[in-house]
PDB file of C-alpha atoms in Angstrom:
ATOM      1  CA  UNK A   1      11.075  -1.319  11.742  1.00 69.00           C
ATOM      2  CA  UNK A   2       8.050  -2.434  10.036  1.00 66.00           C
ATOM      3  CA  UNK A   3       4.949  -1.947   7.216  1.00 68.00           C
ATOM      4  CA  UNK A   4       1.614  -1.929   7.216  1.00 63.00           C
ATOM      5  CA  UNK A   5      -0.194  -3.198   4.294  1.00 63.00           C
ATOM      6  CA  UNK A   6      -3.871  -3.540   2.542  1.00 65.00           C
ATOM      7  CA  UNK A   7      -5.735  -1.253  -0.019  1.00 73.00           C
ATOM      8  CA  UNK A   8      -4.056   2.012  -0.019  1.00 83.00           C
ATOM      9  CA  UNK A   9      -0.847   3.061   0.538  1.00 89.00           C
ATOM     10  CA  UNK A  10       1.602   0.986   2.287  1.00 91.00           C
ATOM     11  CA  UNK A  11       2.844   2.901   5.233  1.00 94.00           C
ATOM     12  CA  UNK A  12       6.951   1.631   6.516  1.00 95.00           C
ATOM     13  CA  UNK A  13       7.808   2.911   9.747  1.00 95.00           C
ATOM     14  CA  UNK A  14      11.003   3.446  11.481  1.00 96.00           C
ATOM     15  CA  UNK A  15      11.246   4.014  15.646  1.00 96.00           C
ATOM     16  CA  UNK A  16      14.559   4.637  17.492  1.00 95.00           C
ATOM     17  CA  UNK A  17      16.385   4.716  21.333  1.00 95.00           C
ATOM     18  CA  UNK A  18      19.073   4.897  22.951  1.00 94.00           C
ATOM     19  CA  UNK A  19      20.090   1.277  23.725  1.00 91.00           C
ATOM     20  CA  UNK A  20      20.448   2.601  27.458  1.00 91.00           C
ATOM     21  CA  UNK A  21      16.311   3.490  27.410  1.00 91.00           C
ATOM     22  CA  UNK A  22      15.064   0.850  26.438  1.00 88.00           C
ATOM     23  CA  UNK A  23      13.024   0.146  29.323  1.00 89.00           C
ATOM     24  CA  UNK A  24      11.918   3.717  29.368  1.00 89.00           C
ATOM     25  CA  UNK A  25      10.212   2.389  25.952  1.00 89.00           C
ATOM     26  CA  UNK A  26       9.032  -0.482  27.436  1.00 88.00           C
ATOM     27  CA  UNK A  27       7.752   1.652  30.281  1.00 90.00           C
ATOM     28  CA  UNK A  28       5.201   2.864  27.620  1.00 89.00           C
ATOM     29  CA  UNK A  29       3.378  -0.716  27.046  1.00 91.00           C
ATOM     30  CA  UNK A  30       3.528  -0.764  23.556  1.00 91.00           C
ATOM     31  CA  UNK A  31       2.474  -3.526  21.757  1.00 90.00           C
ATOM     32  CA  UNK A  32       2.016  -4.878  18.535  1.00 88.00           C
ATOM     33  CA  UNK A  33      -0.640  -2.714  16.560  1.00 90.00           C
ATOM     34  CA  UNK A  34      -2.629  -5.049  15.390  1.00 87.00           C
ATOM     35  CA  UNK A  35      -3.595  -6.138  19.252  1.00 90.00           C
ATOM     36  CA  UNK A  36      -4.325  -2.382  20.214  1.00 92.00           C
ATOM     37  CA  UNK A  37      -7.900  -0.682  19.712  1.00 93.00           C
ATOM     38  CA  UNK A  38      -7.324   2.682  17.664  1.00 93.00           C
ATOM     39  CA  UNK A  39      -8.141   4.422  20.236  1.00 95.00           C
ATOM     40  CA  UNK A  40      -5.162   2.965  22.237  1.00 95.00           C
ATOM     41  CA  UNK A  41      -2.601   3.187  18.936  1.00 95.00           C
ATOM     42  CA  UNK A  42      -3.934   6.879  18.964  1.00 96.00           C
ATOM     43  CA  UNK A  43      -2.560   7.234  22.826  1.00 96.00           C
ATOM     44  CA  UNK A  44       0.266   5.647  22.367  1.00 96.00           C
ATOM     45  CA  UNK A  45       1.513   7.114  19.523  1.00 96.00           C
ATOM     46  CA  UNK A  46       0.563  10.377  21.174  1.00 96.00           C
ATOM     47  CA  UNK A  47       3.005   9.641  23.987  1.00 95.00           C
ATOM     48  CA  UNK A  48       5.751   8.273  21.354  1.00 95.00           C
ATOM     49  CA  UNK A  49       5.694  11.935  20.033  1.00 93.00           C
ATOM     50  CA  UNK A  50       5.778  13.451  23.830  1.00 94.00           C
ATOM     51  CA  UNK A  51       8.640  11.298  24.756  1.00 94.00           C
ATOM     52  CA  UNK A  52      11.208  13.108  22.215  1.00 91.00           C
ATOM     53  CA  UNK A  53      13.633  13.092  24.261  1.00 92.00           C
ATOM     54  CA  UNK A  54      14.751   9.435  23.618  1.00 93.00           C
ATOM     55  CA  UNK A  55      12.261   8.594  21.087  1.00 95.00           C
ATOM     56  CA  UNK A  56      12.414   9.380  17.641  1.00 95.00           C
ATOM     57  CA  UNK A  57      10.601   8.008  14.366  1.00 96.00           C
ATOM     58  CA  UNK A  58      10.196   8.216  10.597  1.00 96.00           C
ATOM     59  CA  UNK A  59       7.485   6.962   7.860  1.00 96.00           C
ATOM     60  CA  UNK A  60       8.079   6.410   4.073  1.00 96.00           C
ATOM     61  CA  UNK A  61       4.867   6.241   3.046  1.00 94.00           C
ATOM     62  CA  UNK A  62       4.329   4.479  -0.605  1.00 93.00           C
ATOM     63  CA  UNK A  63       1.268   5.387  -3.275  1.00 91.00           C
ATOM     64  CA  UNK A  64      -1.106   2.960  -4.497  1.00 88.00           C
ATOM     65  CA  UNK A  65      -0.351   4.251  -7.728  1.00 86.00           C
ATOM     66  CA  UNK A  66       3.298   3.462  -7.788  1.00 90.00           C
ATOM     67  CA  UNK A  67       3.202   0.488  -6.241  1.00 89.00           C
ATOM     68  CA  UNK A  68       0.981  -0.048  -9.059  1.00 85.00           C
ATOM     69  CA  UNK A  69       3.529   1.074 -11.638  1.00 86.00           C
ATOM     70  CA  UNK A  70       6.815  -0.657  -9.898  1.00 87.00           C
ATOM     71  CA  UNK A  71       5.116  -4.124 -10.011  1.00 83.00           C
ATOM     72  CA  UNK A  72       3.320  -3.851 -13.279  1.00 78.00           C
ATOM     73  CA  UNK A  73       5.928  -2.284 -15.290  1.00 79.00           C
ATOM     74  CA  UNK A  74       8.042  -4.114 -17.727  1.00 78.00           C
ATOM     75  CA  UNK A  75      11.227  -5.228 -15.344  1.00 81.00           C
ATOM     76  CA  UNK A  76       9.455  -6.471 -12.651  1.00 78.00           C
ATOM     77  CA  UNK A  77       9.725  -4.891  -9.207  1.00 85.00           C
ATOM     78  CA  UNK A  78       8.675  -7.328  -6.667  1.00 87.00           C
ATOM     79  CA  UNK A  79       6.597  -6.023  -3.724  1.00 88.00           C
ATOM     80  CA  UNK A  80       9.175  -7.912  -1.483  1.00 91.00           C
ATOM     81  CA  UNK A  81      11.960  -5.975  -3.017  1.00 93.00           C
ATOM     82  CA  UNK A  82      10.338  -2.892  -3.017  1.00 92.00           C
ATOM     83  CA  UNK A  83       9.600  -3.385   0.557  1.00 93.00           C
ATOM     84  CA  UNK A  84      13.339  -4.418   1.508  1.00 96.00           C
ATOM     85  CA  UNK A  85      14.692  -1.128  -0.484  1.00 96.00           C
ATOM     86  CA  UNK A  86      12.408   0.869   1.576  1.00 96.00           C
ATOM     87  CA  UNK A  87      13.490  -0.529   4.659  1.00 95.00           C
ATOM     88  CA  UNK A  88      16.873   0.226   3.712  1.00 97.00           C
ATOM     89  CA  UNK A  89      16.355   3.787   2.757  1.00 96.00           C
ATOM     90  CA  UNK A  90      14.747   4.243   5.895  1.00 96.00           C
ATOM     91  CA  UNK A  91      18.038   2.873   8.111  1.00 97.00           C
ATOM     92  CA  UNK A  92      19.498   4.961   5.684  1.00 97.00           C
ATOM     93  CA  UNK A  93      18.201   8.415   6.311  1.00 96.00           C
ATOM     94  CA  UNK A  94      18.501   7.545  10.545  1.00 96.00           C
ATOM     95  CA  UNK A  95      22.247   7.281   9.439  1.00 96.00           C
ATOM     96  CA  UNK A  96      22.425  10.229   7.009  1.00 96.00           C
ATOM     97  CA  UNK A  97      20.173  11.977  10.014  1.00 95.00           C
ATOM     98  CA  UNK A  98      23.261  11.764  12.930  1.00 95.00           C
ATOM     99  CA  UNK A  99      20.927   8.976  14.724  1.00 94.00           C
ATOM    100  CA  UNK A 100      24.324   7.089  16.387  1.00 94.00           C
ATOM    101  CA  UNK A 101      22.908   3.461  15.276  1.00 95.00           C
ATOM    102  CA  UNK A 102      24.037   0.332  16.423  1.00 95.00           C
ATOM    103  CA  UNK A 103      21.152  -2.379  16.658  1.00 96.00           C
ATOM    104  CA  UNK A 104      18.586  -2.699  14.253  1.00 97.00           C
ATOM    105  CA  UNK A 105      15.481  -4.930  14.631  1.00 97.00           C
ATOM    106  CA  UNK A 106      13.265  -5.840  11.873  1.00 96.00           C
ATOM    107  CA  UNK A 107      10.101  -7.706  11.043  1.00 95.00           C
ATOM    108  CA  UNK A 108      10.619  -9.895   8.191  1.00 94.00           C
ATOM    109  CA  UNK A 109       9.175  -9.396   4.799  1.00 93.00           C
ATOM    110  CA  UNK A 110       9.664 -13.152   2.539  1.00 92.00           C
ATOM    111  CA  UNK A 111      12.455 -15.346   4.642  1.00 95.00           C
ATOM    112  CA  UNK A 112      13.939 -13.677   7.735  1.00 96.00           C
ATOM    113  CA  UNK A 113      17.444 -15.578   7.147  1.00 96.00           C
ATOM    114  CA  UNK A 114      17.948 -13.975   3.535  1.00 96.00           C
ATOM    115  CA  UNK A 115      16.719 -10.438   4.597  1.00 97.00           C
ATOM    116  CA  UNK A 116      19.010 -10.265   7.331  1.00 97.00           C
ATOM    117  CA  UNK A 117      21.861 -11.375   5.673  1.00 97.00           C
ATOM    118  CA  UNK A 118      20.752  -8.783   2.607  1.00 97.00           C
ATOM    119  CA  UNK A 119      20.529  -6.159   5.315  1.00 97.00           C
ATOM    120  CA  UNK A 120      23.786  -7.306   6.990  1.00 97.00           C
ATOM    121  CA  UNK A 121      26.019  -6.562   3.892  1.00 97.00           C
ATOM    122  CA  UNK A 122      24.129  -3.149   3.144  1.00 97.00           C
ATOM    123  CA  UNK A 123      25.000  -2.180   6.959  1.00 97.00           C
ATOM    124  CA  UNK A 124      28.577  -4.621   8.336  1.00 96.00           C
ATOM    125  CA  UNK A 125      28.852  -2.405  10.862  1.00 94.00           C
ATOM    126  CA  UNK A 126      25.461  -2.737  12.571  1.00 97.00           C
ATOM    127  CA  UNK A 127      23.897  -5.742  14.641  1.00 97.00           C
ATOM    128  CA  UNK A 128      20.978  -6.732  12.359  1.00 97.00           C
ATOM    129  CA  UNK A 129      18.104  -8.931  13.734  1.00 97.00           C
ATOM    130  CA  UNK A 130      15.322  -9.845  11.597  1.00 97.00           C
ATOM    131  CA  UNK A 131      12.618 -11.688  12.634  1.00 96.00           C
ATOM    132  CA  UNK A 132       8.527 -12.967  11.877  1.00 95.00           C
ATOM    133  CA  UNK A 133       6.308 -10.992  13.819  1.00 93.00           C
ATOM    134  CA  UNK A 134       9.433  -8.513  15.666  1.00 95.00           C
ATOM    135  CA  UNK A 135       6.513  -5.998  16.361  1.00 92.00           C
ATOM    136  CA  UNK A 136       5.665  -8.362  19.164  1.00 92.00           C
ATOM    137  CA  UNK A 137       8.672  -9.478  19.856  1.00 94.00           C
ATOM    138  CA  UNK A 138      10.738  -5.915  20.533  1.00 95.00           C
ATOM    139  CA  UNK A 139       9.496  -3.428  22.408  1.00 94.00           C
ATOM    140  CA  UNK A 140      11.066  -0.642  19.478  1.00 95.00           C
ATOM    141  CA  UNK A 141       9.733  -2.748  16.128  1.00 95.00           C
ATOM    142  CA  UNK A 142       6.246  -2.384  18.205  1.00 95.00           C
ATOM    143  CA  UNK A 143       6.761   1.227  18.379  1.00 95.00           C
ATOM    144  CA  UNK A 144       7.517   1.570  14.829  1.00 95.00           C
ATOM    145  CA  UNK A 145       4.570  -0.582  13.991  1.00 94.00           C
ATOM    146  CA  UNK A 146       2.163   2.225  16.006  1.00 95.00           C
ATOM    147  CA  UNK A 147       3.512   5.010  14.200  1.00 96.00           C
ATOM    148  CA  UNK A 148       3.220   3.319  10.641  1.00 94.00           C
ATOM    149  CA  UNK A 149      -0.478   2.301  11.498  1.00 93.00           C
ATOM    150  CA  UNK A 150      -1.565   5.151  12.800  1.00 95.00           C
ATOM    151  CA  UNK A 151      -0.259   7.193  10.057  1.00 94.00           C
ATOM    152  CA  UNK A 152      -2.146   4.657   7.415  1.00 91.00           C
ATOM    153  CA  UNK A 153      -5.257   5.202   9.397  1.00 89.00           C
ATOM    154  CA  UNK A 154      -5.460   8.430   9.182  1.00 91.00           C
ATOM    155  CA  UNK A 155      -3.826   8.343   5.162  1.00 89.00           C
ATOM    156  CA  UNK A 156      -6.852   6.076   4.386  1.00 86.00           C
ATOM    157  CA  UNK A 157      -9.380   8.058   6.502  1.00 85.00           C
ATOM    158  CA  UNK A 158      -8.519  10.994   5.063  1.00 86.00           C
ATOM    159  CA  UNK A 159      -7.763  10.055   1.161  1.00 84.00           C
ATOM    160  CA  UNK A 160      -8.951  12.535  -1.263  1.00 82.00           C
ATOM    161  CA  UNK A 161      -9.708  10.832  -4.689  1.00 80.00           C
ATOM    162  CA  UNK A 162      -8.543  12.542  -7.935  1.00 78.00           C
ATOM    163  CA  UNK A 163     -11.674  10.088  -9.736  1.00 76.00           C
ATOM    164  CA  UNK A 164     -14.904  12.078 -10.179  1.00 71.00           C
ATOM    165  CA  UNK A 165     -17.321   8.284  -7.755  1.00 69.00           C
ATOM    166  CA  UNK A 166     -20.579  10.266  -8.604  1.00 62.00           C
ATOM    167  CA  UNK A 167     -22.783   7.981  -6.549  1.00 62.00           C
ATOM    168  CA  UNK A 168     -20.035   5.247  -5.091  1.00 62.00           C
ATOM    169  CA  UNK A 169     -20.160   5.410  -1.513  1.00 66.00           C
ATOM    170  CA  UNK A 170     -17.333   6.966   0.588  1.00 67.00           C
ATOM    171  CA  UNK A 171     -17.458   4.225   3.532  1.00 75.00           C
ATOM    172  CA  UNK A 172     -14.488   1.893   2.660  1.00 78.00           C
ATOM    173  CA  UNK A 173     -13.517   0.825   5.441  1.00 77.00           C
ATOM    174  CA  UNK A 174     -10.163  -0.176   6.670  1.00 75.00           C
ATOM    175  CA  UNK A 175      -9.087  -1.081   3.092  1.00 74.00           C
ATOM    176  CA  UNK A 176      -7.833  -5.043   4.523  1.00 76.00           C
ATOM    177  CA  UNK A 177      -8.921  -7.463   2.430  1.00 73.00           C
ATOM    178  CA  UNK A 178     -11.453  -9.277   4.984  1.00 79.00           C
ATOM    179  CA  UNK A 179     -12.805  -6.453   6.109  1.00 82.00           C
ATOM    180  CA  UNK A 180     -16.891  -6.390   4.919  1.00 85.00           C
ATOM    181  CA  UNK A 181     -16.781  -2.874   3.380  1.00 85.00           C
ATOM    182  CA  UNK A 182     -13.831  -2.811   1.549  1.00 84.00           C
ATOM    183  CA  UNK A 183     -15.069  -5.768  -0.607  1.00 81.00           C
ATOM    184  CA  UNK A 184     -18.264  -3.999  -0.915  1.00 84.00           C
ATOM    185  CA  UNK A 185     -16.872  -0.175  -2.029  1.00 85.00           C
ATOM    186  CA  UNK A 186     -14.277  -2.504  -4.154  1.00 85.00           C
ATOM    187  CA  UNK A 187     -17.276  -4.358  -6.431  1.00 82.00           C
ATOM    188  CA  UNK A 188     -19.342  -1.451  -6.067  1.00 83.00           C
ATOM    189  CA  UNK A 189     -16.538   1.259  -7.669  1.00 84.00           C
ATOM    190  CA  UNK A 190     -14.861  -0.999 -10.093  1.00 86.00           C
ATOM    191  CA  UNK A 191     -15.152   0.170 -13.577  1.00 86.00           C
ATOM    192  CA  UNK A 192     -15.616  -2.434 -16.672  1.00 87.00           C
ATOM    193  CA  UNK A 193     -12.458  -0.978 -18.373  1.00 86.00           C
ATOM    194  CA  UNK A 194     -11.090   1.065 -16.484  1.00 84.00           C
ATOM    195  CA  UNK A 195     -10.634  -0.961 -13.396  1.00 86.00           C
ATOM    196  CA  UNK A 196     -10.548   1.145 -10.449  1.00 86.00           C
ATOM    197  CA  UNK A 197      -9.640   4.645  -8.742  1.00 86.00           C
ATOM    198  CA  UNK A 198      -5.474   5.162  -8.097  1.00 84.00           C
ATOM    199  CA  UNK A 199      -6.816   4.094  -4.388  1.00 86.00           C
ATOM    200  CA  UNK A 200      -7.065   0.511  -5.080  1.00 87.00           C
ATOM    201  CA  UNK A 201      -3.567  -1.403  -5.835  1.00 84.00           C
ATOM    202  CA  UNK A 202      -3.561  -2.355  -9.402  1.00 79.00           C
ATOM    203  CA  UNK A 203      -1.039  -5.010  -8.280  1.00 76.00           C
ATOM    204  CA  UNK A 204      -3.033  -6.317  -5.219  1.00 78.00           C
ATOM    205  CA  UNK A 205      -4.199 -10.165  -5.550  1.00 79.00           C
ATOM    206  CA  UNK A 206      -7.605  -9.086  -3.978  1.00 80.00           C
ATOM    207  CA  UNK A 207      -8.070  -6.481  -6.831  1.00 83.00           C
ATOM    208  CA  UNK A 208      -6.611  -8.672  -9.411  1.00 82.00           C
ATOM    209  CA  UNK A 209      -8.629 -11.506  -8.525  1.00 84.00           C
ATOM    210  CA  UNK A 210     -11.878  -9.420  -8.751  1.00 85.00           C
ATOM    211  CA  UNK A 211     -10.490  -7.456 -12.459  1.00 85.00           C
ATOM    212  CA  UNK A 212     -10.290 -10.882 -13.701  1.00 86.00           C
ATOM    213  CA  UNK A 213     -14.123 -12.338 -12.636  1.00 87.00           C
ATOM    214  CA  UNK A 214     -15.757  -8.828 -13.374  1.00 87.00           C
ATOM    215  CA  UNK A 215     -13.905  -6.424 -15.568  1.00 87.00           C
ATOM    216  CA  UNK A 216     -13.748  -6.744 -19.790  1.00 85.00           C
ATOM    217  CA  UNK A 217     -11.315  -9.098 -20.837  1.00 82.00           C
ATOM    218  CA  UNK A 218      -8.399  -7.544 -22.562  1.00 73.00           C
ATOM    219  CA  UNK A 219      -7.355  -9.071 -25.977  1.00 70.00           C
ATOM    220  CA  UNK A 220      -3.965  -8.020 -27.275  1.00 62.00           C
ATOM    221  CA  UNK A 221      -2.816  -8.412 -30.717  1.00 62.00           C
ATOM    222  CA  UNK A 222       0.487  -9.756 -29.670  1.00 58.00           C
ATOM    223  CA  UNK A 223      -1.060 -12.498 -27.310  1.00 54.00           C
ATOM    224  CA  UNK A 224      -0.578 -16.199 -29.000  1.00 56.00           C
ATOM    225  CA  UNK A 225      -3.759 -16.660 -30.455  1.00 54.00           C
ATOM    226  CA  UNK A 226      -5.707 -19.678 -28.109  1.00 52.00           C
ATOM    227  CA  UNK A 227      -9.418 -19.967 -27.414  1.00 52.00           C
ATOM    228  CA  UNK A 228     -10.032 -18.108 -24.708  1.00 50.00           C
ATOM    229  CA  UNK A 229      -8.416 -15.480 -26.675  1.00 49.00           C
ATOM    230  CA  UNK A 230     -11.056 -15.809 -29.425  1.00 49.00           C
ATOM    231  CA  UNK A 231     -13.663 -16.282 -27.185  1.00 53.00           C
ATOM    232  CA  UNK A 232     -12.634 -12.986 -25.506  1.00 55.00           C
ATOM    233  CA  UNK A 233     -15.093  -9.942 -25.908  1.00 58.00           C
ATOM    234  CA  UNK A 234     -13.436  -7.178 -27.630  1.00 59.00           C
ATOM    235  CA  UNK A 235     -12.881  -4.116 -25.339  1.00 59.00           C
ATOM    236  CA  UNK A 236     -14.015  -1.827 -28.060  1.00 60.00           C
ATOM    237  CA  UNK A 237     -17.186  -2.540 -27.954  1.00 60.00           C
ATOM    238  CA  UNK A 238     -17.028  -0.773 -24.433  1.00 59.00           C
ATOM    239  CA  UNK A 239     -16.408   2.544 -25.917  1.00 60.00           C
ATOM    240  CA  UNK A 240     -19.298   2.083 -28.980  1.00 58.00           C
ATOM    241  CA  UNK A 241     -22.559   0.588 -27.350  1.00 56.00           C
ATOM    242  CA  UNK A 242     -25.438   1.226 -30.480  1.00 56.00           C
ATOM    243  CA  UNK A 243     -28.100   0.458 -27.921  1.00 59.00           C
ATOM    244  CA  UNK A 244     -26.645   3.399 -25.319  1.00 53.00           C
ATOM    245  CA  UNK A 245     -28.550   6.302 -24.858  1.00 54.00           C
ATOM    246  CA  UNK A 246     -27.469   9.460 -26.559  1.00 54.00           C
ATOM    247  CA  UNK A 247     -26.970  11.511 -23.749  1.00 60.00           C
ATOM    248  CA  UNK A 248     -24.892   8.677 -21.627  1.00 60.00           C
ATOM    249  CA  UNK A 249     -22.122  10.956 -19.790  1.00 70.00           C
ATOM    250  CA  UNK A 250     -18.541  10.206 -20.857  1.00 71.00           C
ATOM    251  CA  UNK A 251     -15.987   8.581 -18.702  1.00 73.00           C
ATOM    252  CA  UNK A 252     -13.488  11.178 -16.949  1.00 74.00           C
ATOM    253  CA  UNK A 253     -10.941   9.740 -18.692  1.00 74.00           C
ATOM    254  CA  UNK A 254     -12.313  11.131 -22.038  1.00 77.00           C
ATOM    255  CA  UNK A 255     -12.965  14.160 -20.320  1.00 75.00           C
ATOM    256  CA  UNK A 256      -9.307  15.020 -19.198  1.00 75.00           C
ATOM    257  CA  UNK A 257      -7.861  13.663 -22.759  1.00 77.00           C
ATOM    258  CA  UNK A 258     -10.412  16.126 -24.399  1.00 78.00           C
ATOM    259  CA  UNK A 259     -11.259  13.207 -26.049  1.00 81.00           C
ATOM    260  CA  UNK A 260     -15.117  13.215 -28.412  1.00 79.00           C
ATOM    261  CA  UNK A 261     -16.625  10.294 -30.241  1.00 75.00           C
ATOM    262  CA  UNK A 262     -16.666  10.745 -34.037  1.00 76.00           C
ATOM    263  CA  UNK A 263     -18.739   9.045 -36.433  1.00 72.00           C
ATOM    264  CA  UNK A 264     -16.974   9.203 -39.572  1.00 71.00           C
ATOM    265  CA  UNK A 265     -13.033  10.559 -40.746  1.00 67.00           C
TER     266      UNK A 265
END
């Protein structure tokens, strides 16, 4: 089992054999997705799905937006909970499924001793292994990790935005952090108030990071009241500019509120 991160969704995968095939998977030369081309995670994955006859996988594939939510919202939802929940609803459904389970190999999220012993008294009767870097350890976490990356590829690739860009380029790359594009689309689409399209992880330290250096400062009435507070620009002036032109298009989010300026009540 494992995830693949970044911008976008995050993408958990799931890939399971008979314990008596395993060299039928190894057969296959997979290999750790991040040292494959995707061209040859595109092959590969292509024979995962021919070889159903001992191979099967599943994907839970998480929203940028509620990963957003889940970490923002008022009880906290860690992303290395959220992540260890997922991984257990995906053992889960290979149970509820009929899949005859009796070793499970993981690739850590946060310390590999606690997360095996968490998944070791969700599942006593299975064999739980949990390790950094499994996908290039075991032949079937590398498997998993193919199918998960692959499928985020092609999520990312493919991602139709609800938010009207108008002229924001569509090139945003992988959506990883040190790739050259993505930090490009990310300070070219970011909005002063509104932040950015339900794309881009709220929650993500690369976004954060750039929300706090570029975006209007937020001042909140219930905030202790310190100097940077006082010194912070209110966001209402954002939505009230006397020197903007009249015919200055409104954001979409006025738009879908059927929301108008008024002038007097």
């Amino acid at each position: 089992m494992t995830v693949y991160d970044g911008e976008g969704p995050m993408v958990y995968g799931i890939c399971y054999c008979p314990v008596a095939r395993q060299r039928d998977l190894e057969t296959l030369k997979v290999a750790d997705s991040k040292t494959l081309t995707e061209a040859q995670r595109e092959q590969l994955f292509e024979q995962l799905n021919e070889a159903n006859d001992f191979v099967g996988w599943a994907l839970h594939i998480l929203s940028p937006n509620f990963i957003s939510t889940s970490m923002q919202q008022r009880a906290k939802y860690n992303l290395n909970a959220l992540s260890h929940d997922t991984a257990i609803g995906l053992i889960q459904h290979a149970l509820d499924s009929g899949v005859q389970v009796a070793e499970v190999f993981v690739d850590t999220v946060g310390p590999a001793e606690k997360y095996q012993e968490k998944l070791k008294l969700q599942f006593p009767g299975l064999e739980v292994t949990v390790r950094a870097k499994a996908d290039s350890l075991f032949p079937i976490v590398s498997a998993a990790s193919i199918c998960a990356k692959v499928a985020r590829d092609r999520a990312v690739k493919n991602w139709k935005f609800l938010e009207d860009l108008e002229d924001a380029s569509s090139d945003y790359g992988s959506g990883y952090p040190n790739d050259p594009k993505t930090k490009e689309w990310l300070a070219q689409t970011l909005d002063p108030v509104f932040g950015y399209p339900q794309f881009v992880r709220f929650s993500w330290s690369t976004a954060q990071t750039i929300l706090e250096s570029k975006a209007a400062p937020v001042r909140w009435d219930d905030s202790e009241d310190d100097s940077s507070q006082k010194s912070a620009q209110s966001l209402l002036c954002f939505f009230a500019r006397k020197d903007a032109p009249a015919e200055r298009p409104l954001h979409r989010y006025f738009h879908e509120r059927k929301l108008e300026a008024v002038t007097s009540l």
